[in-house]
Amino acid sequence: MNSGSRQNERMEDAQLVQDFRGGNHRAFNKLVVRWQDRIHHFAYRFFASSDDAAEITQKTFIKAYHKLHTLEDVNKFGSWLYTIANNLCLDELKRVGRKRATSYEALKVAPQTETATPADGTILRNEGLVLLHKALLQLPVDQRVVVIMKEYEGLTFREIAEILDEPENTIKSRLYYGLSALKKTFDSWNINKEVFDYE
């Protein structure tokens, strides 16, 4: 998404937030429609579990609905929503004491929205997604979330730094180490770009 499109999206989100605060509750439904897939994908990559992703997505919007009046800058709705989702993911990790790695079986099914590719590439694409999620789970959580936000959600360093409340240089370092670790993992699995393009 180019900067112009992102700016337009932020303006539309800001207007919907203001409409909701003004009493138009349908405006929030529109925000859900605009954002639910992205939040679901974020949570899925975090846990590699459709059930967990669905639960996090639902909790994110419930919390957003009740807390939207606390959002100080309506132009930052997207970053604010990711902050809620990320905090809920971290809370879930603490709650269940989840290990960083998950069994291969838990990664067999990828979200349908991400596997809609031409028939000749579907099998390789599905295998690539399984391996991606398996590799992401092996990263330390602080690196995993930065890699997901930057490489797969398309957020800027500034946005990620704001969401995580960390300096931009810290975010850049985590991305570097996270991507380096992913590359080593893929190399150790003898994965080439024909099977999975991780960049």
Coordinates of N, CA, C and O in Angstrom, one line a residue, residues 132 135-136 138-140 142-153 157 160 170-188 196-199:
L132 N 6.7 -21.1 7.1 CA 6.8 -19.7 7.6 C 6.3 -19.6 9.1 O 7.0 -19.1 9.9
A135 N 8.6 -21.4 11.5 CA 9.8 -20.6 11.7 C 9.5 -19.4 12.6 O 10.3 -19.1 13.5
L136 N 8.4 -18.7 12.3 CA 8.1 -17.5 13.1 C 8.0 -17.9 14.6 O 8.4 -17.2 15.5
Q138 N 9.6 -20.0 16.3 CA 10.8 -20.3 16.9 C 11.6 -19.0 17.3 O 12.6 -19.0 18.0
L139 N 11.1 -17.9 16.8 CA 11.7 -16.6 17.1 C 11.3 -16.1 18.5 O 10.2 -16.4 19.0
P140 N 12.2 -15.4 19.2 CA 11.8 -14.8 20.5 C 10.6 -13.9 20.2 O 10.5 -13.3 19.1
D142 N 9.7 -10.9 21.1 CA 10.0 -9.5 20.7 C 10.4 -9.4 19.3 O 10.1 -8.4 18.6
Q143 N 11.2 -10.4 18.7 CA 11.6 -10.3 17.3 C 10.4 -10.8 16.4 O 10.2 -10.2 15.4
R144 N 9.7 -11.8 16.9 CA 8.6 -12.3 16.1 C 7.6 -11.2 15.7 O 7.2 -11.0 14.6
V145 N 7.2 -10.4 16.7 CA 6.1 -9.4 16.5 C 6.6 -8.3 15.6 O 5.9 -7.8 14.7
V146 N 7.9 -8.0 15.7 CA 8.4 -6.9 14.8 C 8.5 -7.5 13.3 O 8.1 -6.7 12.4
V147 N 8.9 -8.7 13.1 CA 9.0 -9.3 11.8 C 7.6 -9.3 11.2 O 7.4 -9.0 10.0
I148 N 6.6 -9.8 12.0 CA 5.2 -9.8 11.5 C 4.7 -8.5 11.1 O 4.2 -8.3 10.0
M149 N 4.9 -7.5 12.0 CA 4.4 -6.1 11.7 C 5.1 -5.5 10.5 O 4.4 -4.8 9.7
K150 N 6.4 -5.7 10.4 CA 7.1 -5.0 9.3 C 7.0 -5.7 8.0 O 6.6 -5.1 7.0
E151 N 7.3 -7.0 8.0 CA 7.3 -7.8 6.8 C 6.0 -8.2 6.2 O 5.8 -8.4 5.0
Y152 N 5.0 -8.5 7.1 CA 3.8 -9.1 6.7 C 2.6 -8.2 6.9 O 1.6 -8.4 6.2
E153 N 2.6 -7.2 7.8 CA 1.6 -6.3 8.0 C 1.9 -5.0 7.3 O 1.0 -4.1 7.1
F157 N 8.6 1.6 10.5 CA 9.3 1.5 11.7 C 8.7 2.4 12.8 O 8.6 2.1 14.0
I160 N 5.5 0.9 14.2 CA 5.9 -0.3 15.1 C 6.4 0.3 16.4 O 6.1 -0.2 17.5
T170 N 15.7 0.3 18.2 CA 15.5 -1.0 18.9 C 14.6 -1.9 17.9 O 14.9 -3.1 17.8
I171 N 13.6 -1.3 17.3 CA 12.8 -2.0 16.4 C 13.6 -2.5 15.2 O 13.5 -3.7 14.8
K172 N 14.5 -1.7 14.7 CA 15.3 -2.0 13.5 C 16.2 -3.2 13.9 O 16.5 -4.1 13.1
S173 N 16.8 -3.1 15.1 CA 17.7 -4.2 15.5 C 16.9 -5.5 15.6 O 17.4 -6.6 15.2
R174 N 15.7 -5.5 16.2 CA 14.9 -6.7 16.4 C 14.6 -7.3 15.0 O 14.5 -8.5 14.8
L175 N 14.3 -6.4 14.0 CA 13.9 -6.9 12.7 C 15.2 -7.5 12.1 O 15.0 -8.6 11.5
Y176 N 16.3 -6.9 12.2 CA 17.5 -7.5 11.6 C 17.8 -8.9 12.2 O 18.1 -9.8 11.5
Y177 N 17.8 -9.0 13.5 CA 18.1 -10.2 14.2 C 17.0 -11.3 13.9 O 17.3 -12.5 13.7
G178 N 15.8 -10.8 13.8 CA 14.7 -11.7 13.5 C 14.8 -12.3 12.1 O 14.6 -13.5 11.9
L179 N 15.0 -11.4 11.1 CA 15.2 -11.9 9.7 C 16.4 -12.8 9.5 O 16.4 -13.7 8.8
S180 N 17.5 -12.4 10.2 CA 18.7 -13.2 10.2 C 18.4 -14.6 10.7 O 18.8 -15.6 10.1
A181 N 17.7 -14.7 11.8 CA 17.3 -16.0 12.4 C 16.4 -16.8 11.5 O 16.6 -18.0 11.3
L182 N 15.5 -16.1 10.8 CA 14.6 -16.8 9.9 C 15.4 -17.4 8.7 O 15.2 -18.5 8.3
K183 N 16.4 -16.6 8.2 CA 17.2 -17.0 7.1 C 18.0 -18.3 7.5 O 18.1 -19.2 6.7
K184 N 18.5 -18.3 8.7 CA 19.3 -19.4 9.1 C 18.4 -20.7 9.3 O 18.8 -21.8 8.9
T185 N 17.2 -20.4 9.8 CA 16.2 -21.5 9.9 C 15.9 -22.1 8.5 O 15.9 -23.3 8.3
F186 N 15.6 -21.2 7.6 CA 15.2 -21.7 6.2 C 16.4 -22.4 5.6 O 16.2 -23.4 4.9
D187 N 17.6 -21.9 5.8 CA 18.8 -22.5 5.2 C 19.0 -23.9 5.8 O 19.3 -24.8 5.1
S188 N 18.7 -24.0 7.1 CA 18.9 -25.3 7.7 C 17.9 -26.3 7.3 O 18.1 -27.5 7.3
F196 N 9.6 -21.3 -1.0 CA 9.1 -20.3 -0.1 C 9.9 -19.0 -0.2 O 11.1 -19.1 0.1
D197 N 9.3 -17.9 -0.5 CA 10.0 -16.7 -0.6 C 9.7 -15.9 0.7 O 8.6 -15.4 0.9
Y198 N 10.7 -15.8 1.5 CA 10.5 -15.2 2.9 C 10.8 -13.7 2.9 O 10.6 -13.1 3.9
E199 N 11.3 -13.2 1.8 CA 11.6 -11.7 1.8 C 10.4 -10.9 1.3 O 9.5 -11.5 0.6

